Amino acid sequence: MTDSAHNDRTEQMEIDASAKWPVLVFFASALFWLLLGGALQLIAAIQLHTPAFLSDCAWFTHGRIAPAAQNALVYGWGMNAAFAFGLWLMARLSATTLRHGGWLFVAAKFWNLGITLGVLGILGGYSTSFELLEMPRFVTLILLAAYALIGAWAVTTFSIRNTENVFASQWYLFGAAFWFPWLYAVAQLMLFHTPVRGVLQPIVNAWYVHGLYGLWFIPIALAAAYYFLPKILGKPVSNYYFAPRAFWWLVVTTAFAGGSRLIGAPVPVWIPTVGTVANFLLLVPVVIIALNLFGTFAGRYRALGGSVTLRFMLVSMVGFILASVCNFALSLHAVAEIAQFTLFAVLRDWLVFYACFSTAMFGAAYFILPRLTEREWRSPALVRAHVSATILGVVLLTVGLAAAGWQQGQLLNNGTVAFGEITRAMTFWFAWQSVVLGLLLIGHLAFLINFIWIASPINSRGTAHAEFRNPPDLSLPEAAPEGHA
Amino acid sequence: MSAEPDKNFRLEQACASDDSIQQVHAQLRNAKPVKAGHYPFLPLGLLGLMCTAIFLSSTYLVHYSIRFDPLVYNDHASREAPGALKVAVATPRDLGKRVFSNTCITCHQANGMGVPGAFPPLAGSDWAQGPEERVIRIVLLGLNGPIKVSGTDFNSAMAPLGSVLKDDQIAHALTYVRSEWGNKAPEVKPETVTKIRAELAGRTAPWTAEELLKIGN
Amino acid sequence: MKNGLILFFGVFLALALSWAGLLLAAQQQLGSLGQFKDPVEETINPQPMSGVAHEGLLVYQDLGCVTCHTQQVRREGFGADLARKWGTRGGYARDYIRDQTVLFGSSRLGPDLRNAGSADLHAGVDAEYFYRLLYAPQSVAPGTNMPAYPFLFDVHPTAGRQPSDYAVKITGKAAPPAGYEVVPTARARELVAYLLSLKDTYDYPIEKSRNAPAETPKEGGH
């Protein structure tokens, strides 16, 4: 037992050592974009209630800054963090080191180059105006080439795995790794390279956006949850027997659910109907996944006291449930009639991207980075600041955007209310949004400082060396004793 | 079980090795959740949920997809198959209105009132509602000289349109004029125009009001 | 799923099914949707937009107007789009076949623009109105949070040159100082030409009849 535990620990250290530099580079890039994108997002939010803010310069006009912020966050922070986490987890669960990590540096450089050009392109006026595809055309090949390297690494690591069994996290990672490039490439082809005509364009766009959120960000967040819960709680995932069904059901229905973004639009009505139907069916995997994850937590909530990762994972799981509920609600015509085109729709996407995915990545980072750098987190105060800011921010923004969106929708549907009146009524909520985004940004800054201390030689003498215990083996849940007399 | 929780958050200790996580879960995947002596509700409950979801979804899909018709954008539109397309047919009046709008409107104006002192009105005009032989001749060969229309004197020239307009165009335009702006005169048929055009073959001079008043009753 | 190959095929099939079922099927249905010739009036709709308007569409994309404005009119009975005079009827797919880039939009921080150029719906809306809106939104739409676009205009002194024919007349707080005039740049003119070209006035008879609301059944029950 001791031997195998020792071997496990050694092996994990080898894997971590091989993954150290690529993962750190991806995390560092991710953090850079998180802060830059967050700053741009804050400027865009301020412009909603103070339109004169920075509006004189064409580079900062709202129509350019808002998509620039969104792309910087999604492709800069989101994708880089997902790469960092995904590569590390794939290596760990495949029980193999990350070979030839140097190529991943190249990939990271090209990915970041592409995003930089893309964001600058949007700010300079070359936006394509399609949601989440605003980056100009010349960026596409750079991003796909960079991704090809990363995706090839993930798939290769998986295929040379030393393990017989494939765990849930690996299904989700593998799936996500496959889906993103195909979603992106097909969308680029059908919108820009050989453009489809008329209303087919928004249909392709809706398919892509829903696919990006539901088939990349959510699976990565779920991969994190399925891994870290048993890892930290020392208890197997509850009702794991149903997890494969949840995976397939989630995947097939999410792929069709994009049409629900087009309710009431001038597209053939079967498309939003199919989207709504897919969202109904999504309730089944959401229930199973909730059973899996919350069931694992059951009875162990005390462990939250000592684990940052678990706290973030819990927020992520709640975010997942809220996002699914929000998605389901918006696919009902009665709700869509009011809440479409409002801040409520913004909430739907923000819950997936931030409340579910970003928090999962924060939790993962707090677990992974000490293992890569073999150092401890230096400032518990900053950790606490980050956690509190995030939890408070998620709660406040969820409540705020939901209330704001609902009010906005009702005013929009009242033909007698002048548009200026609607804007005046919403000013309070716009200000609320700015404040909360500022709060979240402060939390991210706290994280950045801790990251710099742990990952770079800056002030490194203050950061202690980390001592890891050998993790014990997981055991099967006890079978109930035989009931016969 | 987790060790002493580190309230300082400096480090996350793992409580399970990766290898054992994978092994244990692989076994769990193949083991149905059975508690001896208990009837497992969860699988049945989930099955019930799946069936309900599929049933409700199918009903919704059939009800609101409206035959998967690409031209329907209203989820509350009729689900019946559309009948044969009723092709809108342009009536002679519609066609005549088109000719009028292209040709006659410049002088006689859209409201048929003409221009006082220059071009006679058609609205309420005794000439326009008069015998069709006269109006057809006017359109074919034009009219010069003084003419009294509905009590007002006019003295100008109307250009001949026989070479510009076809017979059915002339007939439809006249039908339009004779039934618009309160005019009540019978329609003009294209055959009549053809007949009169044949009768007039050889004549190129425009008419005078005097000549026309001798024709028709 | 021990077998990575099964996982791969399943994952591939999941996406391929949705691509075929949603996108390919939609393309088959809508890809060859054509213009419609009215049998009576003999007009052909939708008309393609003029070259200047097309340039304006590019400016619209460049400035990211789609961030706050939608271009999809919802049907009667679903929201208040028609009551707000954003259109005379719900939108049809055929309205968009001549648009090079279809910008539905997903956020109504500002009004829907699909019929912004329709003089029937919006009395008094002309090029001058749009220039004022772009230069100083508050002057024509009080209470709006639309940003100003001063970089689309050239404010220069009139001394030593002929006053421009295109100068925009702005009064009130946003008016230029005495001796200055505000002249729209080419980009502003193109954008306004595009906005003025936005009108879906024709009601296609086939779509109109197929989208008519179903009559409620006379006898109860479905």
mmCIF file of C-alpha atoms in Angstrom, chain A residues 14-307:
data_model
loop_
_atom_site.group_PDB
_atom_site.id
_atom_site.type_symbol
_atom_site.label_atom_id
_atom_site.label_comp_id
_atom_site.label_asym_id
_atom_site.label_seq_id
_atom_site.Cartn_x
_atom_site.Cartn_y
_atom_site.Cartn_z
ATOM 1 C CA GLU A 14 6.809 13.681 -12.743
ATOM 2 C CA ILE A 15 3.662 14.472 -14.622
ATOM 3 C CA ASP A 16 3.337 17.798 -12.891
ATOM 4 C CA ALA A 17 6.938 18.644 -13.636
ATOM 5 C CA SER A 18 6.489 17.869 -17.319
ATOM 6 C CA ALA A 19 3.370 19.999 -17.470
ATOM 7 C CA LYS A 20 4.735 22.866 -15.435
ATOM 8 C CA TRP A 21 5.890 25.342 -18.047
ATOM 9 C CA PRO A 22 3.174 24.941 -20.676
ATOM 10 C CA VAL A 23 0.434 25.089 -18.068
ATOM 11 C CA LEU A 24 1.995 28.090 -16.341
ATOM 12 C CA VAL A 25 2.297 29.933 -19.634
ATOM 13 C CA PHE A 26 -1.341 29.252 -20.446
ATOM 14 C CA PHE A 27 -2.454 30.323 -16.977
ATOM 15 C CA ALA A 28 -0.404 33.487 -17.120
ATOM 16 C CA SER A 29 -1.869 34.367 -20.521
ATOM 17 C CA ALA A 30 -5.321 33.604 -19.214
ATOM 18 C CA LEU A 31 -4.858 35.940 -16.277
ATOM 19 C CA PHE A 32 -3.569 38.704 -18.500
ATOM 20 C CA TRP A 33 -6.675 38.494 -20.671
ATOM 21 C CA LEU A 34 -8.924 38.177 -17.638
ATOM 22 C CA LEU A 35 -7.733 41.498 -16.344
ATOM 23 C CA LEU A 36 -7.549 43.268 -19.685
ATOM 24 C CA GLY A 37 -10.910 41.910 -20.799
ATOM 25 C CA GLY A 38 -12.361 42.713 -17.413
ATOM 26 C CA ALA A 39 -11.167 46.292 -17.671
ATOM 27 C CA LEU A 40 -12.659 46.647 -21.154
ATOM 28 C CA GLN A 41 -15.875 45.082 -19.911
ATOM 29 C CA LEU A 42 -16.004 47.557 -17.058
ATOM 30 C CA ILE A 43 -15.542 50.471 -19.458
ATOM 31 C CA ALA A 44 -18.356 49.132 -21.638
ATOM 32 C CA ALA A 45 -20.589 48.762 -18.579
ATOM 33 C CA ILE A 46 -19.869 52.305 -17.449
ATOM 34 C CA GLN A 47 -20.726 53.598 -20.898
ATOM 35 C CA LEU A 48 -24.247 52.246 -20.488
ATOM 36 C CA HIS A 49 -25.075 54.739 -17.772
ATOM 37 C CA THR A 50 -22.506 57.391 -18.684
ATOM 38 C CA PRO A 51 -22.501 57.370 -22.472
ATOM 39 C CA ALA A 52 -20.033 60.216 -22.719
ATOM 40 C CA PHE A 53 -17.316 58.105 -21.075
ATOM 41 C CA LEU A 54 -14.500 57.720 -23.605
ATOM 42 C CA SER A 55 -16.940 58.013 -26.481
ATOM 43 C CA ASP A 56 -15.043 60.670 -28.381
ATOM 44 C CA CYS A 57 -12.440 58.254 -29.643
ATOM 45 C CA ALA A 58 -13.571 55.754 -32.242
ATOM 46 C CA TRP A 59 -11.468 53.033 -30.615
ATOM 47 C CA PHE A 60 -13.511 53.208 -27.428
ATOM 48 C CA THR A 61 -16.988 53.636 -28.818
ATOM 49 C CA HIS A 62 -19.390 51.252 -27.121
ATOM 50 C CA GLY A 63 -20.085 49.216 -30.237
ATOM 51 C CA ARG A 64 -16.396 48.316 -30.465
ATOM 52 C CA ILE A 65 -15.420 48.028 -26.823
ATOM 53 C CA ALA A 66 -18.221 45.700 -25.799
ATOM 54 C CA PRO A 67 -17.434 42.986 -28.373
ATOM 55 C CA ALA A 68 -13.693 43.503 -27.829
ATOM 56 C CA ALA A 69 -14.181 42.857 -24.119
ATOM 57 C CA GLN A 70 -16.336 39.824 -24.779
ATOM 58 C CA ASN A 71 -13.840 38.283 -27.185
ATOM 59 C CA ALA A 72 -10.893 39.055 -24.924
ATOM 60 C CA LEU A 73 -12.635 37.321 -22.039
ATOM 61 C CA VAL A 74 -13.985 34.345 -23.938
ATOM 62 C CA TYR A 75 -11.032 33.552 -26.177
ATOM 63 C CA GLY A 76 -8.310 35.128 -24.071
ATOM 64 C CA TRP A 77 -9.197 34.149 -20.500
ATOM 65 C CA GLY A 78 -11.669 31.348 -21.166
ATOM 66 C CA MET A 79 -9.781 29.360 -23.753
ATOM 67 C CA ASN A 80 -6.329 29.818 -22.195
ATOM 68 C CA ALA A 81 -7.568 28.751 -18.770
ATOM 69 C CA ALA A 82 -9.337 25.774 -20.331
ATOM 70 C CA PHE A 83 -6.151 24.780 -22.168
ATOM 71 C CA ALA A 84 -4.110 25.040 -18.980
ATOM 72 C CA PHE A 85 -6.536 22.980 -16.936
ATOM 73 C CA GLY A 86 -7.389 20.541 -19.700
ATOM 74 C CA LEU A 87 -3.787 19.700 -20.550
ATOM 75 C CA TRP A 88 -2.861 19.151 -16.908
ATOM 76 C CA LEU A 89 -5.890 16.980 -16.172
ATOM 77 C CA MET A 90 -5.542 14.976 -19.349
ATOM 78 C CA ALA A 91 -1.926 14.252 -18.463
ATOM 79 C CA ARG A 92 -2.810 13.297 -14.894
ATOM 80 C CA LEU A 93 -5.701 11.041 -15.787
ATOM 81 C CA SER A 94 -3.772 9.429 -18.603
ATOM 82 C CA ALA A 95 -0.955 8.828 -16.120
ATOM 83 C CA THR A 96 1.544 9.987 -18.669
ATOM 84 C CA THR A 97 3.861 12.961 -18.831
ATOM 85 C CA LEU A 98 3.240 15.774 -21.261
ATOM 86 C CA ARG A 99 5.783 15.104 -23.982
ATOM 87 C CA HIS A 100 7.537 17.733 -26.070
ATOM 88 C CA GLY A 101 5.953 20.559 -24.138
ATOM 89 C CA GLY A 102 7.989 23.032 -26.156
ATOM 90 C CA TRP A 103 5.469 22.823 -28.956
ATOM 91 C CA LEU A 104 2.800 23.954 -26.538
ATOM 92 C CA PHE A 105 4.759 27.168 -26.024
ATOM 93 C CA VAL A 106 4.512 27.795 -29.737
ATOM 94 C CA ALA A 107 0.808 27.101 -29.597
ATOM 95 C CA ALA A 108 0.340 29.489 -26.676
ATOM 96 C CA LYS A 109 2.241 32.207 -28.462
ATOM 97 C CA PHE A 110 0.217 31.843 -31.620
ATOM 98 C CA TRP A 111 -3.054 31.659 -29.765
ATOM 99 C CA ASN A 112 -2.277 34.852 -27.888
ATOM 100 C CA LEU A 113 -1.018 36.499 -31.046
ATOM 101 C CA GLY A 114 -4.283 35.662 -32.745
ATOM 102 C CA ILE A 115 -6.377 37.025 -29.894
ATOM 103 C CA THR A 116 -4.299 40.191 -29.720
ATOM 104 C CA LEU A 117 -4.730 40.819 -33.415
ATOM 105 C CA GLY A 118 -8.398 39.988 -33.123
ATOM 106 C CA VAL A 119 -9.103 42.332 -30.241
ATOM 107 C CA LEU A 120 -7.099 45.121 -31.842
ATOM 108 C CA GLY A 121 -8.967 44.442 -35.063
ATOM 109 C CA ILE A 122 -12.316 44.859 -33.364
ATOM 110 C CA LEU A 123 -11.233 48.080 -31.685
ATOM 111 C CA GLY A 124 -9.886 49.336 -34.989
ATOM 112 C CA GLY A 125 -13.188 48.782 -36.750
ATOM 113 C CA TYR A 126 -12.767 45.431 -38.513
ATOM 114 C CA SER A 127 -15.398 43.642 -36.490
ATOM 115 C CA THR A 128 -17.589 41.178 -38.363
ATOM 116 C CA SER A 129 -20.555 41.921 -36.060
ATOM 117 C CA PHE A 130 -21.412 38.269 -35.446
ATOM 118 C CA GLU A 131 -21.691 37.401 -31.772
ATOM 119 C CA LEU A 132 -18.467 35.805 -30.502
ATOM 120 C CA LEU A 133 -17.135 35.713 -34.054
ATOM 121 C CA GLU A 134 -16.347 39.423 -34.231
ATOM 122 C CA MET A 135 -12.634 38.899 -34.630
ATOM 123 C CA PRO A 136 -11.627 39.737 -38.193
ATOM 124 C CA ARG A 137 -11.128 36.969 -40.735
ATOM 125 C CA PHE A 138 -7.366 37.080 -40.816
ATOM 126 C CA VAL A 139 -7.229 35.750 -37.280
ATOM 127 C CA THR A 140 -9.046 32.490 -38.008
ATOM 128 C CA LEU A 141 -6.178 30.486 -39.396
ATOM 129 C CA ILE A 142 -3.792 31.588 -36.658
ATOM 130 C CA LEU A 143 -6.229 30.425 -33.999
ATOM 131 C CA LEU A 144 -7.020 27.161 -35.736
ATOM 132 C CA ALA A 145 -3.335 26.399 -36.234
ATOM 133 C CA ALA A 146 -2.588 27.105 -32.579
ATOM 134 C CA TYR A 147 -5.536 25.020 -31.524
ATOM 135 C CA ALA A 148 -4.493 22.160 -33.769
ATOM 136 C CA LEU A 149 -1.265 21.883 -31.797
ATOM 137 C CA ILE A 150 -3.069 21.974 -28.472
ATOM 138 C CA GLY A 151 -5.839 19.618 -29.542
ATOM 139 C CA ALA A 152 -3.315 17.219 -30.999
ATOM 140 C CA TRP A 153 -1.524 17.224 -27.637
ATOM 141 C CA ALA A 154 -4.684 16.489 -25.713
ATOM 142 C CA VAL A 155 -5.700 13.677 -28.028
ATOM 143 C CA THR A 156 -2.203 12.188 -28.173
ATOM 144 C CA THR A 157 -1.880 12.255 -24.413
ATOM 145 C CA PHE A 158 -5.214 10.505 -24.188
ATOM 146 C CA SER A 159 -4.354 7.869 -26.755
ATOM 147 C CA ILE A 160 -1.028 6.923 -25.133
ATOM 148 C CA ARG A 161 -2.633 6.688 -21.743
ATOM 149 C CA ASN A 162 -1.395 4.178 -19.257
ATOM 150 C CA THR A 163 -4.772 3.733 -17.659
ATOM 151 C CA GLU A 164 -7.344 1.180 -18.644
ATOM 152 C CA ASN A 165 -10.345 3.086 -17.524
ATOM 153 C CA VAL A 166 -11.715 6.321 -18.803
ATOM 154 C CA PHE A 167 -13.095 8.603 -16.163
ATOM 155 C CA ALA A 168 -15.974 11.079 -16.628
ATOM 156 C CA SER A 169 -13.668 14.083 -16.737
ATOM 157 C CA GLN A 170 -11.848 12.549 -19.637
ATOM 158 C CA TRP A 171 -15.060 12.106 -21.650
ATOM 159 C CA TYR A 172 -15.898 15.759 -21.201
ATOM 160 C CA LEU A 173 -12.376 16.948 -21.994
ATOM 161 C CA PHE A 174 -12.111 14.735 -25.029
ATOM 162 C CA GLY A 175 -15.479 15.849 -26.280
ATOM 163 C CA ALA A 176 -14.736 19.513 -25.767
ATOM 164 C CA ALA A 177 -11.351 19.184 -27.450
ATOM 165 C CA PHE A 178 -13.055 17.753 -30.522
ATOM 166 C CA TRP A 179 -16.092 20.032 -30.646
ATOM 167 C CA PHE A 180 -14.508 23.452 -30.427
ATOM 168 C CA PRO A 181 -12.404 23.384 -33.594
ATOM 169 C CA TRP A 182 -15.258 21.912 -35.599
ATOM 170 C CA LEU A 183 -17.766 24.451 -34.307
ATOM 171 C CA TYR A 184 -15.340 27.272 -34.989
ATOM 172 C CA ALA A 185 -14.204 26.069 -38.387
ATOM 173 C CA VAL A 186 -17.717 25.320 -39.656
ATOM 174 C CA ALA A 187 -19.015 28.678 -38.410
ATOM 175 C CA GLN A 188 -16.131 30.525 -40.048
ATOM 176 C CA LEU A 189 -16.690 28.630 -43.280
ATOM 177 C CA MET A 190 -20.430 29.167 -43.403
ATOM 178 C CA LEU A 191 -20.327 32.819 -42.377
ATOM 179 C CA PHE A 192 -17.194 34.273 -43.920
ATOM 180 C CA HIS A 193 -15.452 31.968 -46.297
ATOM 181 C CA THR A 194 -18.418 30.728 -48.330
ATOM 182 C CA PRO A 195 -21.163 32.765 -46.707
ATOM 183 C CA VAL A 196 -24.660 31.409 -46.486
ATOM 184 C CA ARG A 197 -27.440 33.689 -47.524
ATOM 185 C CA GLY A 198 -29.981 35.666 -45.584
ATOM 186 C CA VAL A 199 -31.313 34.436 -42.266
ATOM 187 C CA LEU A 200 -29.092 31.353 -42.408
ATOM 188 C CA GLN A 201 -26.330 33.585 -41.067
ATOM 189 C CA PRO A 202 -27.932 34.209 -37.668
ATOM 190 C CA ILE A 203 -28.907 30.526 -37.545
ATOM 191 C CA VAL A 204 -25.274 29.474 -37.943
ATOM 192 C CA ASN A 205 -24.278 32.131 -35.412
ATOM 193 C CA ALA A 206 -26.783 30.853 -32.841
ATOM 194 C CA TRP A 207 -25.591 27.269 -33.357
ATOM 195 C CA TYR A 208 -22.021 28.365 -32.824
ATOM 196 C CA VAL A 209 -22.614 30.514 -29.730
ATOM 197 C CA HIS A 210 -24.718 27.880 -28.016
ATOM 198 C CA GLY A 211 -22.193 25.241 -28.965
ATOM 199 C CA LEU A 212 -19.294 27.271 -27.608
ATOM 200 C CA TYR A 213 -20.998 27.787 -24.244
ATOM 201 C CA GLY A 214 -22.618 24.358 -24.009
ATOM 202 C CA LEU A 215 -20.086 22.085 -25.690
ATOM 203 C CA TRP A 216 -16.846 23.719 -24.623
ATOM 204 C CA PHE A 217 -17.179 25.785 -21.449
ATOM 205 C CA ILE A 218 -19.726 23.638 -19.662
ATOM 206 C CA PRO A 219 -17.958 20.331 -20.342
ATOM 207 C CA ILE A 220 -14.660 21.781 -19.106
ATOM 208 C CA ALA A 221 -16.380 23.001 -15.931
ATOM 209 C CA LEU A 222 -18.014 19.603 -15.471
ATOM 210 C CA ALA A 223 -14.675 17.876 -16.033
ATOM 211 C CA ALA A 224 -13.292 19.970 -13.191
ATOM 212 C CA ALA A 225 -16.226 19.215 -10.902
ATOM 213 C CA TYR A 226 -16.165 15.463 -11.564
ATOM 214 C CA TYR A 227 -12.436 15.369 -10.802
ATOM 215 C CA PHE A 228 -12.009 17.688 -7.856
ATOM 216 C CA LEU A 229 -14.964 16.497 -5.829
ATOM 217 C CA PRO A 230 -13.747 12.935 -5.305
ATOM 218 C CA LYS A 231 -10.160 14.160 -5.236
ATOM 219 C CA ILE A 232 -10.623 16.520 -2.330
ATOM 220 C CA LEU A 233 -13.529 14.915 -0.504
ATOM 221 C CA GLY A 234 -12.038 11.436 -0.759
ATOM 222 C CA LYS A 235 -15.407 10.010 -1.700
ATOM 223 C CA PRO A 236 -16.483 8.578 -5.035
ATOM 224 C CA VAL A 237 -18.992 10.438 -7.172
ATOM 225 C CA SER A 238 -22.485 9.631 -6.024
ATOM 226 C CA ASN A 239 -24.728 7.662 -8.434
ATOM 227 C CA TYR A 240 -21.887 7.507 -10.925
ATOM 228 C CA TYR A 241 -23.718 4.703 -12.706
ATOM 229 C CA PHE A 242 -25.882 7.276 -14.471
ATOM 230 C CA ALA A 243 -23.063 9.621 -15.427
ATOM 231 C CA PRO A 244 -22.466 8.211 -18.933
ATOM 232 C CA ARG A 245 -26.133 8.664 -19.812
ATOM 233 C CA ALA A 246 -25.948 12.234 -18.606
ATOM 234 C CA PHE A 247 -22.897 12.821 -20.792
ATOM 235 C CA TRP A 248 -24.450 11.582 -24.013
ATOM 236 C CA TRP A 249 -27.821 13.135 -23.337
ATOM 237 C CA LEU A 250 -26.230 16.493 -22.504
ATOM 238 C CA VAL A 251 -24.098 16.456 -25.587
ATOM 239 C CA VAL A 252 -26.751 15.532 -28.125
ATOM 240 C CA THR A 253 -29.375 17.920 -26.790
ATOM 241 C CA THR A 254 -27.037 20.876 -26.329
ATOM 242 C CA ALA A 255 -25.982 20.622 -29.947
ATOM 243 C CA PHE A 256 -29.584 21.189 -31.055
ATOM 244 C CA ALA A 257 -30.466 23.825 -28.474
ATOM 245 C CA GLY A 258 -29.016 26.826 -30.306
ATOM 246 C CA GLY A 259 -32.323 27.535 -32.019
ATOM 247 C CA SER A 260 -33.816 28.726 -28.762
ATOM 248 C CA ARG A 261 -31.857 31.944 -29.222
ATOM 249 C CA LEU A 262 -34.024 32.674 -32.267
ATOM 250 C CA ILE A 263 -37.515 32.591 -30.771
ATOM 251 C CA GLY A 264 -39.735 35.059 -32.599
ATOM 252 C CA ALA A 265 -37.089 35.726 -35.236
ATOM 253 C CA PRO A 266 -37.814 35.594 -38.974
ATOM 254 C CA VAL A 267 -36.454 32.056 -39.214
ATOM 255 C CA PRO A 268 -38.581 28.999 -39.948
ATOM 256 C CA VAL A 269 -40.431 28.348 -36.744
ATOM 257 C CA TRP A 270 -39.259 24.742 -36.452
ATOM 258 C CA ILE A 271 -35.758 25.952 -35.618
ATOM 259 C CA PRO A 272 -36.614 27.734 -32.357
ATOM 260 C CA THR A 273 -39.093 24.968 -31.591
ATOM 261 C CA VAL A 274 -36.383 22.322 -31.922
ATOM 262 C CA GLY A 275 -34.199 24.513 -29.711
ATOM 263 C CA THR A 276 -36.906 24.709 -27.053
ATOM 264 C CA VAL A 277 -37.467 20.966 -27.211
ATOM 265 C CA ALA A 278 -33.741 20.386 -26.785
ATOM 266 C CA ASN A 279 -33.767 22.605 -23.724
ATOM 267 C CA PHE A 280 -36.647 20.593 -22.224
ATOM 268 C CA LEU A 281 -34.693 17.412 -22.766
ATOM 269 C CA LEU A 282 -31.604 19.002 -21.210
ATOM 270 C CA LEU A 283 -33.353 18.889 -17.853
ATOM 271 C CA VAL A 284 -32.695 15.168 -17.644
ATOM 272 C CA PRO A 285 -28.885 15.314 -17.755
ATOM 273 C CA VAL A 286 -28.924 18.368 -15.519
ATOM 274 C CA VAL A 287 -30.853 16.382 -12.913
ATOM 275 C CA ILE A 288 -28.436 13.462 -13.174
ATOM 276 C CA ILE A 289 -25.366 15.691 -12.973
ATOM 277 C CA ALA A 290 -26.858 17.498 -9.986
ATOM 278 C CA LEU A 291 -27.421 14.109 -8.345
ATOM 279 C CA ASN A 292 -23.841 13.158 -9.101
ATOM 280 C CA LEU A 293 -22.219 16.308 -7.840
ATOM 281 C CA PHE A 294 -24.430 17.494 -5.018
ATOM 282 C CA GLY A 295 -24.820 13.892 -3.928
ATOM 283 C CA THR A 296 -21.061 13.646 -3.573
ATOM 284 C CA PHE A 297 -21.029 16.788 -1.477
ATOM 285 C CA ALA A 298 -23.809 15.525 0.742
ATOM 286 C CA GLY A 299 -22.755 15.295 4.333
ATOM 287 C CA ARG A 300 -19.322 16.743 3.606
ATOM 288 C CA TYR A 301 -20.118 20.433 3.534
ATOM 289 C CA ARG A 302 -17.813 20.934 6.493
ATOM 290 C CA ALA A 303 -14.893 20.342 4.152
ATOM 291 C CA LEU A 304 -15.681 23.695 2.549
ATOM 292 C CA GLY A 305 -14.146 25.345 5.553
ATOM 293 C CA GLY A 306 -10.639 24.353 4.609
ATOM 294 C CA SER A 307 -10.703 24.133 0.859
#
